[in-house]
Tab-separated table of C-alpha atoms and ligand atoms in Angstrom:
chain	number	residue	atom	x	y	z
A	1	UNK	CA	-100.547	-54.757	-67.431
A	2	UNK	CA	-98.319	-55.206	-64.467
A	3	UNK	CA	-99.772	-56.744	-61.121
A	4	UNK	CA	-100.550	-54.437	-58.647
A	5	UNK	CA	-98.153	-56.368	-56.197
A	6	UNK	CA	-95.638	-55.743	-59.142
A	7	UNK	CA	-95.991	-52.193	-58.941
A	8	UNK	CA	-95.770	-51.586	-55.226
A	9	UNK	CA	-92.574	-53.964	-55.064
A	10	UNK	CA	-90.715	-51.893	-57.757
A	11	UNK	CA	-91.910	-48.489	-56.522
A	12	UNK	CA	-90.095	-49.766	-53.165
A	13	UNK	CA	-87.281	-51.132	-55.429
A	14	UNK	CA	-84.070	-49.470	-53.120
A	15	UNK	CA	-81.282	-51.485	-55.453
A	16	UNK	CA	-79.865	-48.706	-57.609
A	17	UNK	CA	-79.000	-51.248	-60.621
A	18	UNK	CA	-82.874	-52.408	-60.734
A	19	UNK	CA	-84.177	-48.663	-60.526
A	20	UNK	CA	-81.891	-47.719	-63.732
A	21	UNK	CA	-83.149	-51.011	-64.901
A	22	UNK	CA	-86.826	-49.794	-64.485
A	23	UNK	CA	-86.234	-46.366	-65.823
A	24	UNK	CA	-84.570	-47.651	-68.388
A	25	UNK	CA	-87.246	-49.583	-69.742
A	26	UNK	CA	-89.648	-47.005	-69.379
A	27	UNK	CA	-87.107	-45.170	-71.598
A	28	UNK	CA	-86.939	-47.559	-74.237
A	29	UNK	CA	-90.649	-47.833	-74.422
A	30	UNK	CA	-91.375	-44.463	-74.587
A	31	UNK	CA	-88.948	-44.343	-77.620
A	32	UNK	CA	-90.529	-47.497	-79.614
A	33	UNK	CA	-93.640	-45.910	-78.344
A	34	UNK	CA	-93.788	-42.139	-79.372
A	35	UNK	CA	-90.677	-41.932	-80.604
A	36	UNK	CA	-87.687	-39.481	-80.175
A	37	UNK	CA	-89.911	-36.139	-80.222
A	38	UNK	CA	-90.244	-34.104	-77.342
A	39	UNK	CA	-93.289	-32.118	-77.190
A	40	UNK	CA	-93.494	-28.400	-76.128
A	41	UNK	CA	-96.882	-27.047	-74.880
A	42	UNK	CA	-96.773	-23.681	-73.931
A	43	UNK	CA	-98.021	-23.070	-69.814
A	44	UNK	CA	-100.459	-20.149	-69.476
A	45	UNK	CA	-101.756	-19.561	-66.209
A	46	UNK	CA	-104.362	-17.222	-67.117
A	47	UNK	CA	-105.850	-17.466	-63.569
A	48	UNK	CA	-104.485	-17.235	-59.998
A	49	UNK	CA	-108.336	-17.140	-57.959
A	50	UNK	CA	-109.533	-20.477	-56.892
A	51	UNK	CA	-112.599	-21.058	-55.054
A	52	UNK	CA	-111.470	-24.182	-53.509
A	53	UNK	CA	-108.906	-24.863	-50.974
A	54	UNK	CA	-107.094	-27.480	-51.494
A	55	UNK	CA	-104.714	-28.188	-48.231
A	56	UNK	CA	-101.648	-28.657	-50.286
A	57	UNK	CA	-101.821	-25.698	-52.784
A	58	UNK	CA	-100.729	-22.061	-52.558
A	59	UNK	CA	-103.786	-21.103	-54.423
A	60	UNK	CA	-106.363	-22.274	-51.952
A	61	UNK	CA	-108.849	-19.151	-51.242
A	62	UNK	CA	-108.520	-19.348	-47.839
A	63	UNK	CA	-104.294	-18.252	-48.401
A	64	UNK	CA	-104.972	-14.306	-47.654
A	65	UNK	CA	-101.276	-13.294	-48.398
A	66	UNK	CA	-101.315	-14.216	-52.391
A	67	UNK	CA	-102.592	-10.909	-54.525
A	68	UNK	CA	-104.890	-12.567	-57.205
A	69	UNK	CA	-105.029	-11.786	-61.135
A	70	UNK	CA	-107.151	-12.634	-63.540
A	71	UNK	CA	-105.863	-12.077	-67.453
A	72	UNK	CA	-107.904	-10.351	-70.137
A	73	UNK	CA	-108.464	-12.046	-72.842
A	74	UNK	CA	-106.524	-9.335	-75.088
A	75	UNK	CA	-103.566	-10.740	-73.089
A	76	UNK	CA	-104.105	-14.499	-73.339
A	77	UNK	CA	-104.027	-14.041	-77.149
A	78	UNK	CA	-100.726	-12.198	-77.222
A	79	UNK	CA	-99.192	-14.767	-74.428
A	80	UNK	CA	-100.583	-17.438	-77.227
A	81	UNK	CA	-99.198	-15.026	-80.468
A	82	UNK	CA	-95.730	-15.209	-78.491
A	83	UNK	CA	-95.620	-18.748	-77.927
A	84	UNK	CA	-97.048	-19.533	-81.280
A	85	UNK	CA	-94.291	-17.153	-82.694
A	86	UNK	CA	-91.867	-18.880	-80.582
A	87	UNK	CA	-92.711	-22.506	-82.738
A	88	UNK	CA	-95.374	-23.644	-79.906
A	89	UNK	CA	-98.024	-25.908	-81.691
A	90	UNK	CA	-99.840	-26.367	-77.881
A	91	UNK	CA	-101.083	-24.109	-75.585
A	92	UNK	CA	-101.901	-24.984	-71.878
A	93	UNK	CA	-104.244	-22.157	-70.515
A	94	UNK	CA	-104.392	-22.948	-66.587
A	95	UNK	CA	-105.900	-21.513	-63.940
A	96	UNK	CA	-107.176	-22.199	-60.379
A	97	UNK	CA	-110.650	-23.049	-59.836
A	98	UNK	CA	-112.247	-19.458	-61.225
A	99	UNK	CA	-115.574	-19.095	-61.712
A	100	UNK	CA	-115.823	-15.890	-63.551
A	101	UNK	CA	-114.387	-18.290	-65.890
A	102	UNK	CA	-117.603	-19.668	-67.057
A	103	UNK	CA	-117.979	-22.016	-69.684
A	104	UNK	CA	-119.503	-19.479	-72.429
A	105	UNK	CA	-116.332	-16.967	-71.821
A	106	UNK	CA	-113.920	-20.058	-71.902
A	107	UNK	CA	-115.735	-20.865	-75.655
A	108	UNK	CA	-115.140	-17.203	-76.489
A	109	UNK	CA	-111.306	-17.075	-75.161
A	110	UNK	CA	-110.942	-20.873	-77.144
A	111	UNK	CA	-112.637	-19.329	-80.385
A	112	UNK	CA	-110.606	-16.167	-80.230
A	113	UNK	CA	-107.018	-17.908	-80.299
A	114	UNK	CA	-108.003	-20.361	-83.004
A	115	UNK	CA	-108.660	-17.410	-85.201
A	116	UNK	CA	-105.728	-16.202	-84.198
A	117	UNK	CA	-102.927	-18.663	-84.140
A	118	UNK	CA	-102.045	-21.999	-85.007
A	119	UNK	CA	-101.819	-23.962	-81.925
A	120	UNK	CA	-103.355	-27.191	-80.108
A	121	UNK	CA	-105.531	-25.696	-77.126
A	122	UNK	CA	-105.050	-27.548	-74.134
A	123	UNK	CA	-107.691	-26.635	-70.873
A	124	UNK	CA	-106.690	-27.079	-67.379
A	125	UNK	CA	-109.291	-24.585	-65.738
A	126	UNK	CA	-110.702	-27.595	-63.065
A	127	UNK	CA	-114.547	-28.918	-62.742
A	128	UNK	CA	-117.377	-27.759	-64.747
A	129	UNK	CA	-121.016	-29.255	-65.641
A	130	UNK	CA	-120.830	-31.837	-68.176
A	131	UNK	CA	-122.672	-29.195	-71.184
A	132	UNK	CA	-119.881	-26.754	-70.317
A	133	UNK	CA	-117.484	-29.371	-71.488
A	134	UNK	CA	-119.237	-29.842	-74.023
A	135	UNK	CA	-119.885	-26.242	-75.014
A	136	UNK	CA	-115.764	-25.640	-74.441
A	137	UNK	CA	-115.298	-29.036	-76.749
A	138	UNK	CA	-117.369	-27.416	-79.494
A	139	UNK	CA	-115.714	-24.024	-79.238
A	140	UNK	CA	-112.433	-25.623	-80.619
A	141	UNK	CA	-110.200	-26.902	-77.332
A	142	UNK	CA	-108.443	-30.506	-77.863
A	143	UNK	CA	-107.620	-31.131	-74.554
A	144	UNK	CA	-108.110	-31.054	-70.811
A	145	UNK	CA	-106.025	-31.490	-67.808
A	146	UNK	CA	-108.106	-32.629	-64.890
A	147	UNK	CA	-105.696	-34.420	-62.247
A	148	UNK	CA	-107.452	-36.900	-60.170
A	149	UNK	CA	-104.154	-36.026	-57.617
A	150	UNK	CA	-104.823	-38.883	-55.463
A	151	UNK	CA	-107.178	-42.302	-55.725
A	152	UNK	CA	-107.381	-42.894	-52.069
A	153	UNK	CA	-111.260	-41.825	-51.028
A	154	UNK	CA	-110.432	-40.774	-47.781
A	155	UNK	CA	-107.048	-39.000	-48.495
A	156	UNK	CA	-108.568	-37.877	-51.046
A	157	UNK	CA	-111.711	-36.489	-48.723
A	158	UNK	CA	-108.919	-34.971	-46.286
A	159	UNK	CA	-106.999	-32.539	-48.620
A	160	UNK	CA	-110.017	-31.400	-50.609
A	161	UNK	CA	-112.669	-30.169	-48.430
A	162	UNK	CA	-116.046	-29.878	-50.046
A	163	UNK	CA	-114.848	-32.131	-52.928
A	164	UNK	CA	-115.606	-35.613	-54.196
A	165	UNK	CA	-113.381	-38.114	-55.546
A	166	UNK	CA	-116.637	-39.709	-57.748
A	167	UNK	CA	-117.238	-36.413	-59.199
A	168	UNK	CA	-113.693	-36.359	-60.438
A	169	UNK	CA	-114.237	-39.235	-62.017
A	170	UNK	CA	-117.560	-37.822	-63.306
A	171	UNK	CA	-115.652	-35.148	-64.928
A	172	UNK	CA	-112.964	-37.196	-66.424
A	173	UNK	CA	-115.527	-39.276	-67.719
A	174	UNK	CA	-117.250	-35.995	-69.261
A	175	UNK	CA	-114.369	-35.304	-70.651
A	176	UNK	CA	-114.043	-38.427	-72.687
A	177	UNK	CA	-117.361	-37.913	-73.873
A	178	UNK	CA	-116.926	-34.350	-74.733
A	179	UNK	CA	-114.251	-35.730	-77.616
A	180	UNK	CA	-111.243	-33.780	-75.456
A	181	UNK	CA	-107.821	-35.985	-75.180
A	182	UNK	CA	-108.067	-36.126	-71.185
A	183	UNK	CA	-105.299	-36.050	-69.243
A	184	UNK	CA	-105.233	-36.815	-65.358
A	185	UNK	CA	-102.030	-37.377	-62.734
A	186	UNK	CA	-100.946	-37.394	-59.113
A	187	UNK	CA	-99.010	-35.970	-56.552
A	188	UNK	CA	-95.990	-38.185	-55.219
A	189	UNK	CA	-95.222	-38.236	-51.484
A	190	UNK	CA	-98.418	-36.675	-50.036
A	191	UNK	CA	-98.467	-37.110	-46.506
A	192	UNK	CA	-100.794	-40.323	-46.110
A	193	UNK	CA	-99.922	-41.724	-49.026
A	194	UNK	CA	-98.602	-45.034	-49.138
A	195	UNK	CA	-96.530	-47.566	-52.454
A	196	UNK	CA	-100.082	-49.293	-52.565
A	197	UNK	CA	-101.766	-45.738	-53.459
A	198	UNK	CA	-99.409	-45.049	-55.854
A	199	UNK	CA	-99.970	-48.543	-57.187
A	200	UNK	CA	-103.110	-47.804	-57.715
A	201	UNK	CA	-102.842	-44.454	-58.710
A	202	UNK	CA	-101.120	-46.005	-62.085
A	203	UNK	CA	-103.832	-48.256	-62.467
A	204	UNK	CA	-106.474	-45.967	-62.170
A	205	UNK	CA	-104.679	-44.238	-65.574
A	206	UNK	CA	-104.532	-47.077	-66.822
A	207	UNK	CA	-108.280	-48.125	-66.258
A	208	UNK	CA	-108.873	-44.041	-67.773
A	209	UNK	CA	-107.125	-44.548	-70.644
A	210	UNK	CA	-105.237	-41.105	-70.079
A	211	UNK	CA	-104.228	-39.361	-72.977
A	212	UNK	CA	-101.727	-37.701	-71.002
A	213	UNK	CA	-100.260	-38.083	-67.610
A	214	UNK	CA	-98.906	-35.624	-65.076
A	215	UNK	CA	-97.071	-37.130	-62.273
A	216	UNK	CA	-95.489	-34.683	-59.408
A	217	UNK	CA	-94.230	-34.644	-56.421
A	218	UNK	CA	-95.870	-32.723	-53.906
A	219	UNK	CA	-94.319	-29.852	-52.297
A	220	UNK	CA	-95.140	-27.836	-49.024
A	221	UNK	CA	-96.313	-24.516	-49.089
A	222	UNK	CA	-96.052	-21.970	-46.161
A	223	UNK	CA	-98.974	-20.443	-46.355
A	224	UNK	CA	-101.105	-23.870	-46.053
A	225	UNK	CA	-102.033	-26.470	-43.607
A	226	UNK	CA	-99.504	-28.729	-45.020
A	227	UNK	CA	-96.805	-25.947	-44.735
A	228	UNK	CA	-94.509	-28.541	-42.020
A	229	UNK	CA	-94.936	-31.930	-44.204
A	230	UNK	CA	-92.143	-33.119	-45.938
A	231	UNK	CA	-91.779	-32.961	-49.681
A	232	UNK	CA	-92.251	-35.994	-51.879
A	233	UNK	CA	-89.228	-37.460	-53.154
A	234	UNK	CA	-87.808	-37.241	-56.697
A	235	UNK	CA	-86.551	-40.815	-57.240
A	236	UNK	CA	-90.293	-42.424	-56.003
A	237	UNK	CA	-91.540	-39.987	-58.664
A	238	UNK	CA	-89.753	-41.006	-61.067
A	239	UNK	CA	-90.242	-44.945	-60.383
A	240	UNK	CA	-93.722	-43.437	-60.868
A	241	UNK	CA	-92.882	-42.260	-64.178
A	242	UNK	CA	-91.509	-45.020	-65.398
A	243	UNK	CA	-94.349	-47.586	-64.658
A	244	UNK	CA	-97.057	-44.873	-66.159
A	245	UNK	CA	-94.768	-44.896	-68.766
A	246	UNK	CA	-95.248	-48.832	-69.056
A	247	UNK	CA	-98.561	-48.848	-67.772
A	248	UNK	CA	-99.202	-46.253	-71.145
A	249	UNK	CA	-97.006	-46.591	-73.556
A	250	UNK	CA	-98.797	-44.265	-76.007
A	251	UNK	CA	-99.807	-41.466	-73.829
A	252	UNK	CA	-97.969	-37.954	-73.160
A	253	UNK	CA	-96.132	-37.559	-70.133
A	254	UNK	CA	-94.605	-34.663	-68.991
A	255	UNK	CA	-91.694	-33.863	-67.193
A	256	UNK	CA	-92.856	-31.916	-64.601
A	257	UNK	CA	-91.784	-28.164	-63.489
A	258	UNK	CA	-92.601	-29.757	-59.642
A	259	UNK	CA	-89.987	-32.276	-60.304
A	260	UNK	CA	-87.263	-29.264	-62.138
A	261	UNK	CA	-88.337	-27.605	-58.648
A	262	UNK	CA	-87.429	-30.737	-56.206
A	263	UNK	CA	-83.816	-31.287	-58.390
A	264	UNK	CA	-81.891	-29.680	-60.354
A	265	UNK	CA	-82.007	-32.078	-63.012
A	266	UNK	CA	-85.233	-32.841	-62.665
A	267	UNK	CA	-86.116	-32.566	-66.262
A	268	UNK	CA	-83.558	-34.511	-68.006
A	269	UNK	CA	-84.110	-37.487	-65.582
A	270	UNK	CA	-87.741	-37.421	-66.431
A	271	UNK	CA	-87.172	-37.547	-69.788
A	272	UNK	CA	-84.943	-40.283	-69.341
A	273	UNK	CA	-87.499	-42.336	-67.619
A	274	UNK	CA	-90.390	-42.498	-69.660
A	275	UNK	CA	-91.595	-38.574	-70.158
A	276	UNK	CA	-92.116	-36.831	-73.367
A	277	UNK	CA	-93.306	-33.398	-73.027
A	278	UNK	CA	-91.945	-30.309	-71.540
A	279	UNK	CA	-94.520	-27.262	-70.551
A	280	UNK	CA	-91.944	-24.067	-70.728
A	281	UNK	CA	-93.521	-21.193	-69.087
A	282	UNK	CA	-95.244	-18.543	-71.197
A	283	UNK	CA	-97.240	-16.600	-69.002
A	284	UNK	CA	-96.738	-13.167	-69.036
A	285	UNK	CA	-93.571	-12.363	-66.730
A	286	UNK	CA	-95.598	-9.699	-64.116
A	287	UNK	CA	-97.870	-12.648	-62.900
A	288	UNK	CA	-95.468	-15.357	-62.759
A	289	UNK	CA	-94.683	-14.941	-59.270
A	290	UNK	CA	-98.049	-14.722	-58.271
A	291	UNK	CA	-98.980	-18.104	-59.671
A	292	UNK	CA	-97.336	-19.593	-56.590
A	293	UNK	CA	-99.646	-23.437	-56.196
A	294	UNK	CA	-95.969	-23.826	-54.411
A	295	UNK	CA	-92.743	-22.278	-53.458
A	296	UNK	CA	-89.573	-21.003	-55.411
A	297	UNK	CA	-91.083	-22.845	-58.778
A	298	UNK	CA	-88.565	-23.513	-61.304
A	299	UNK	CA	-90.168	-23.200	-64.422
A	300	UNK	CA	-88.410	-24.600	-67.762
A	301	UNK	CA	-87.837	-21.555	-70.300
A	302	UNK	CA	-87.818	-22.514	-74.194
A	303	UNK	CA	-85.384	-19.607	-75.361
A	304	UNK	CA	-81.843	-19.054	-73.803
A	305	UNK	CA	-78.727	-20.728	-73.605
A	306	UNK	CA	-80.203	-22.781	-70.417
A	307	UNK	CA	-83.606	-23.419	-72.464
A	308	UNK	CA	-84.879	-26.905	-72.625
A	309	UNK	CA	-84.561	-26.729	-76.653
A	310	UNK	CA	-80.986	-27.070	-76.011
A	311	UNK	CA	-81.073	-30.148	-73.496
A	312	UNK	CA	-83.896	-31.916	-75.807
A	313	UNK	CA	-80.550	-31.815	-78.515
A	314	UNK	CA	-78.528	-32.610	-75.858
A	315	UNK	CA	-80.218	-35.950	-75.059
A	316	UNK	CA	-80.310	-36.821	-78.816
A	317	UNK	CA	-84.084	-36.293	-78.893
A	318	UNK	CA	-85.972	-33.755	-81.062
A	319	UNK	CA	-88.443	-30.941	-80.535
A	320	UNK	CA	-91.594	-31.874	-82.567
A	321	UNK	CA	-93.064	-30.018	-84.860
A	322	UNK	CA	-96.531	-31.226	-84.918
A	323	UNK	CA	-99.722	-30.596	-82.581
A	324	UNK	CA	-98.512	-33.884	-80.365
A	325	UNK	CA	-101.851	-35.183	-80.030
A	326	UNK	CA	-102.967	-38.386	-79.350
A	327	UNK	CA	-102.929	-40.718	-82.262
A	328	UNK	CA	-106.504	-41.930	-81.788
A	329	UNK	CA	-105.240	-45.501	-83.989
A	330	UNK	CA	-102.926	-46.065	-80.700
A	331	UNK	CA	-105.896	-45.708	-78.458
A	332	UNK	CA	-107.147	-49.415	-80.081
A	333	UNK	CA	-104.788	-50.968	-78.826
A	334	UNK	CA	-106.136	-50.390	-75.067
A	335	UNK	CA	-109.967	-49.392	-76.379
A	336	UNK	CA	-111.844	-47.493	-73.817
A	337	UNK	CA	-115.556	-48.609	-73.145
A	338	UNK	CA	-117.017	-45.392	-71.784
A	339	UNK	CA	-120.297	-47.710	-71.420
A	340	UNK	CA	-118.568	-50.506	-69.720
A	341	UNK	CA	-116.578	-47.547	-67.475
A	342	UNK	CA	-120.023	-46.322	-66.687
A	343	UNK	CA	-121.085	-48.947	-65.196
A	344	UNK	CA	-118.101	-49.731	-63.221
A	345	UNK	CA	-118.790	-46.140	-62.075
A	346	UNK	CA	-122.048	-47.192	-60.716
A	347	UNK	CA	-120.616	-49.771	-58.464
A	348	UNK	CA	-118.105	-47.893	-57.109
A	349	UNK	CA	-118.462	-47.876	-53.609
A	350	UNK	CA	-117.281	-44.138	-52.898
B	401	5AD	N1	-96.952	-29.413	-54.640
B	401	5AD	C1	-96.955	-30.026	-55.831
B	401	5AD	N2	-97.936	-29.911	-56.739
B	401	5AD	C2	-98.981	-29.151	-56.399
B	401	5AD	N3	-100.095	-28.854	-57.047
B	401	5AD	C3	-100.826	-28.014	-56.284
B	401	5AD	N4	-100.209	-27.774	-55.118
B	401	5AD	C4	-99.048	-28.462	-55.169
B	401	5AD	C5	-97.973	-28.634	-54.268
B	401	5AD	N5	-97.968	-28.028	-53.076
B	401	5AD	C6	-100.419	-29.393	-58.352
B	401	5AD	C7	-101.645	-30.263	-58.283
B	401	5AD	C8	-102.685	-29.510	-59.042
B	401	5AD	C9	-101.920	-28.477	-59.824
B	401	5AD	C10	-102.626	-27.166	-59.838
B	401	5AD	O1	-100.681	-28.325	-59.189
B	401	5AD	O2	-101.407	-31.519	-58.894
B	401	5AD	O3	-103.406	-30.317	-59.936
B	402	SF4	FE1	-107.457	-24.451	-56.554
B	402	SF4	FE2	-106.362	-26.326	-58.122
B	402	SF4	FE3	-105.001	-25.262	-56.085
B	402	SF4	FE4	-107.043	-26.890	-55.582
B	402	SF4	S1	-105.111	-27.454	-56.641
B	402	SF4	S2	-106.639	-24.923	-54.552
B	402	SF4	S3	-108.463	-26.364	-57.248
B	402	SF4	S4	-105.694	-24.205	-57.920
């Protein structure tokens, strides 16, 4: 693993001809890595109420002006039937922090599409008691996204009030035991955030021993108390990329829609740099606008001339046809003592 000091001097690399050198290394290990497929998972925000209020995100309950939906469960499976139809093996079914969502409707909604379609389930639905993991696990889901956004206690403290950085780590640690492939990530260029957070940001995935990674930069919203920050910026992001990329070579990374939103090209550099996995948008088109974490979103599409099917040929790559999980053989290379990580837990001072 690369020195911390490592990380924060390359993250703050300005020389354009060591950057490509970085990114291209993340490139080339990503490729002996994973190979040359690119996976597709399917994004379905099937939720748009949160109970929390995060002070970067448009979906904080305290922003009045959003109108919130919640989809029935009829209309997740035909936003999963349409994917599936569509070649998705992965489905992504996201939502803010809802809790009508509760853990025994999740295991219904999970047991529902497996009977239905073909397709890896991937959760991103936020925190839950360690049984409803469990009980979500048993229903059939593979995986869960559960950013830990920043590892900074106090910034941490500051942009989610009522939160707690160690139960984050509770729940990632849940989620290990739970059998899900657990993914976590952060945002690049929150205010207060510094090289050395971002160092050890990347070392805290490491330490996880993420399955996947989701690394984006952070973008104001108007209607929240970060609406006059500035936006992170797409070339840290993707020096942040790269190093997860090095950091794990065998885990999924995406290229994120925050980072297609920031630049234009946002996606092929990403998946020049070390990512993997695109997540086109397949939620229903009536609440896409209304899933609005930030502004003017520019999701990737997987059909039409401009879809990202065509760049992955483009780039030489190939869309796979497989569930892209984690192989679990890969994960011996870096094993993950949850007992070890446990107590590790216990001495953390936050
Ligand atoms: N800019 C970028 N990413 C954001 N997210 C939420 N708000 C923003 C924002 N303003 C990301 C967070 C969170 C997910 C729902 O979206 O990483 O995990
Ligand atoms: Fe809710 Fe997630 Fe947005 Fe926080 S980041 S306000 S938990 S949707």
């Amino acid at each position: 693993m690369i020195s911390r000091e490592k990380l924060i001097e390359l993250l703050e690399e300005r020389s354009p001809a060591r950057v490509r050198a970085l990114l291209d290394t993340a490139d080339r290990t990503r490729a002996y890595a994973v190979g040359e497929s690119v996976h597709l998972r399917a994004l379905i925000e099937i939720s748009n109420v949160c109970r929390r209020n995060c002070l970067y995100c448009g979906l904080r309950a305290a922003n009045r002006h959003l109108p919130r939906y919640r989809m029935a469960d009829r209309e997740i499976v035909e936003a999963v039937l349409s994917a599936a139809a569509r070649g998705r093996r992965t489905v992504v079914l996201q939502s803010g922090e809802d809790s009508a969502l509760t853990a025994p409707r999740v295991a219904r909604m999970i047991r529902r599409i497996k009977d239905a379609a073909d397709v890896a389930v991937t959760l991103s639905l936020g925190e839950y008691p360690r049984d409803d993991y469990f009980q979500m696990r048993e229903a059939g889901a593979d995986r869960y996204l559960l950013k830990h956004e920043t590892v900074d206690p106090d910034l941490y403290k500051s942009l989610h009030p009522g939160m707690s950085f160690e139960r984050r780590i509770r729940c990632l640690v849940w989620l290990k035991e739970a059998g899900f492939q657990a993914g976590s990530g952060m945002m690049v260029g929150l205010p207060g955030q510094s090289a050395a957070t971002l160092a050890d940001d990347i070392i805290f995935l490491r330490r996880l021993d993420a399955d996947m990674a989701g690394i984006g930069p952070f973008i104001p919203h108007p209607h929240t108390p970060l609406k006059h920050s500035s936006p992170g910026g797409a070339d840290l992001c993707l020096k942040a990329v790269a190093l997860t990329r090095l950091a794990l070579p065998f885990a999924h990374i995406p290229a994120t829609t925050a980072l297609a939103t920031l630049c234009p090209n946002g996606t092929e550099r990403a998946l020049k740099a070390g990512a993997d996995v695109i997540m086109p948008l397949a939620t229903p088109e009536k609440y896409r606008r209304l899933y609005e974490i930030y502004p003017d979103r520019s999701p990737s599409s997987d059909s039409g001339p401009d879809s990202v099917i065509e760049l992955v040929r483009r780039l030489g790559r190939t869309v796979s046809r497989d569930y892209g999980h984690t192989a679990p053989r890969l994960n011996l290379l870096a094993p993950f003592d949850i007992s070890a990580y446990k107590r590790a837990l216990q001495r953390c001072p936050l």
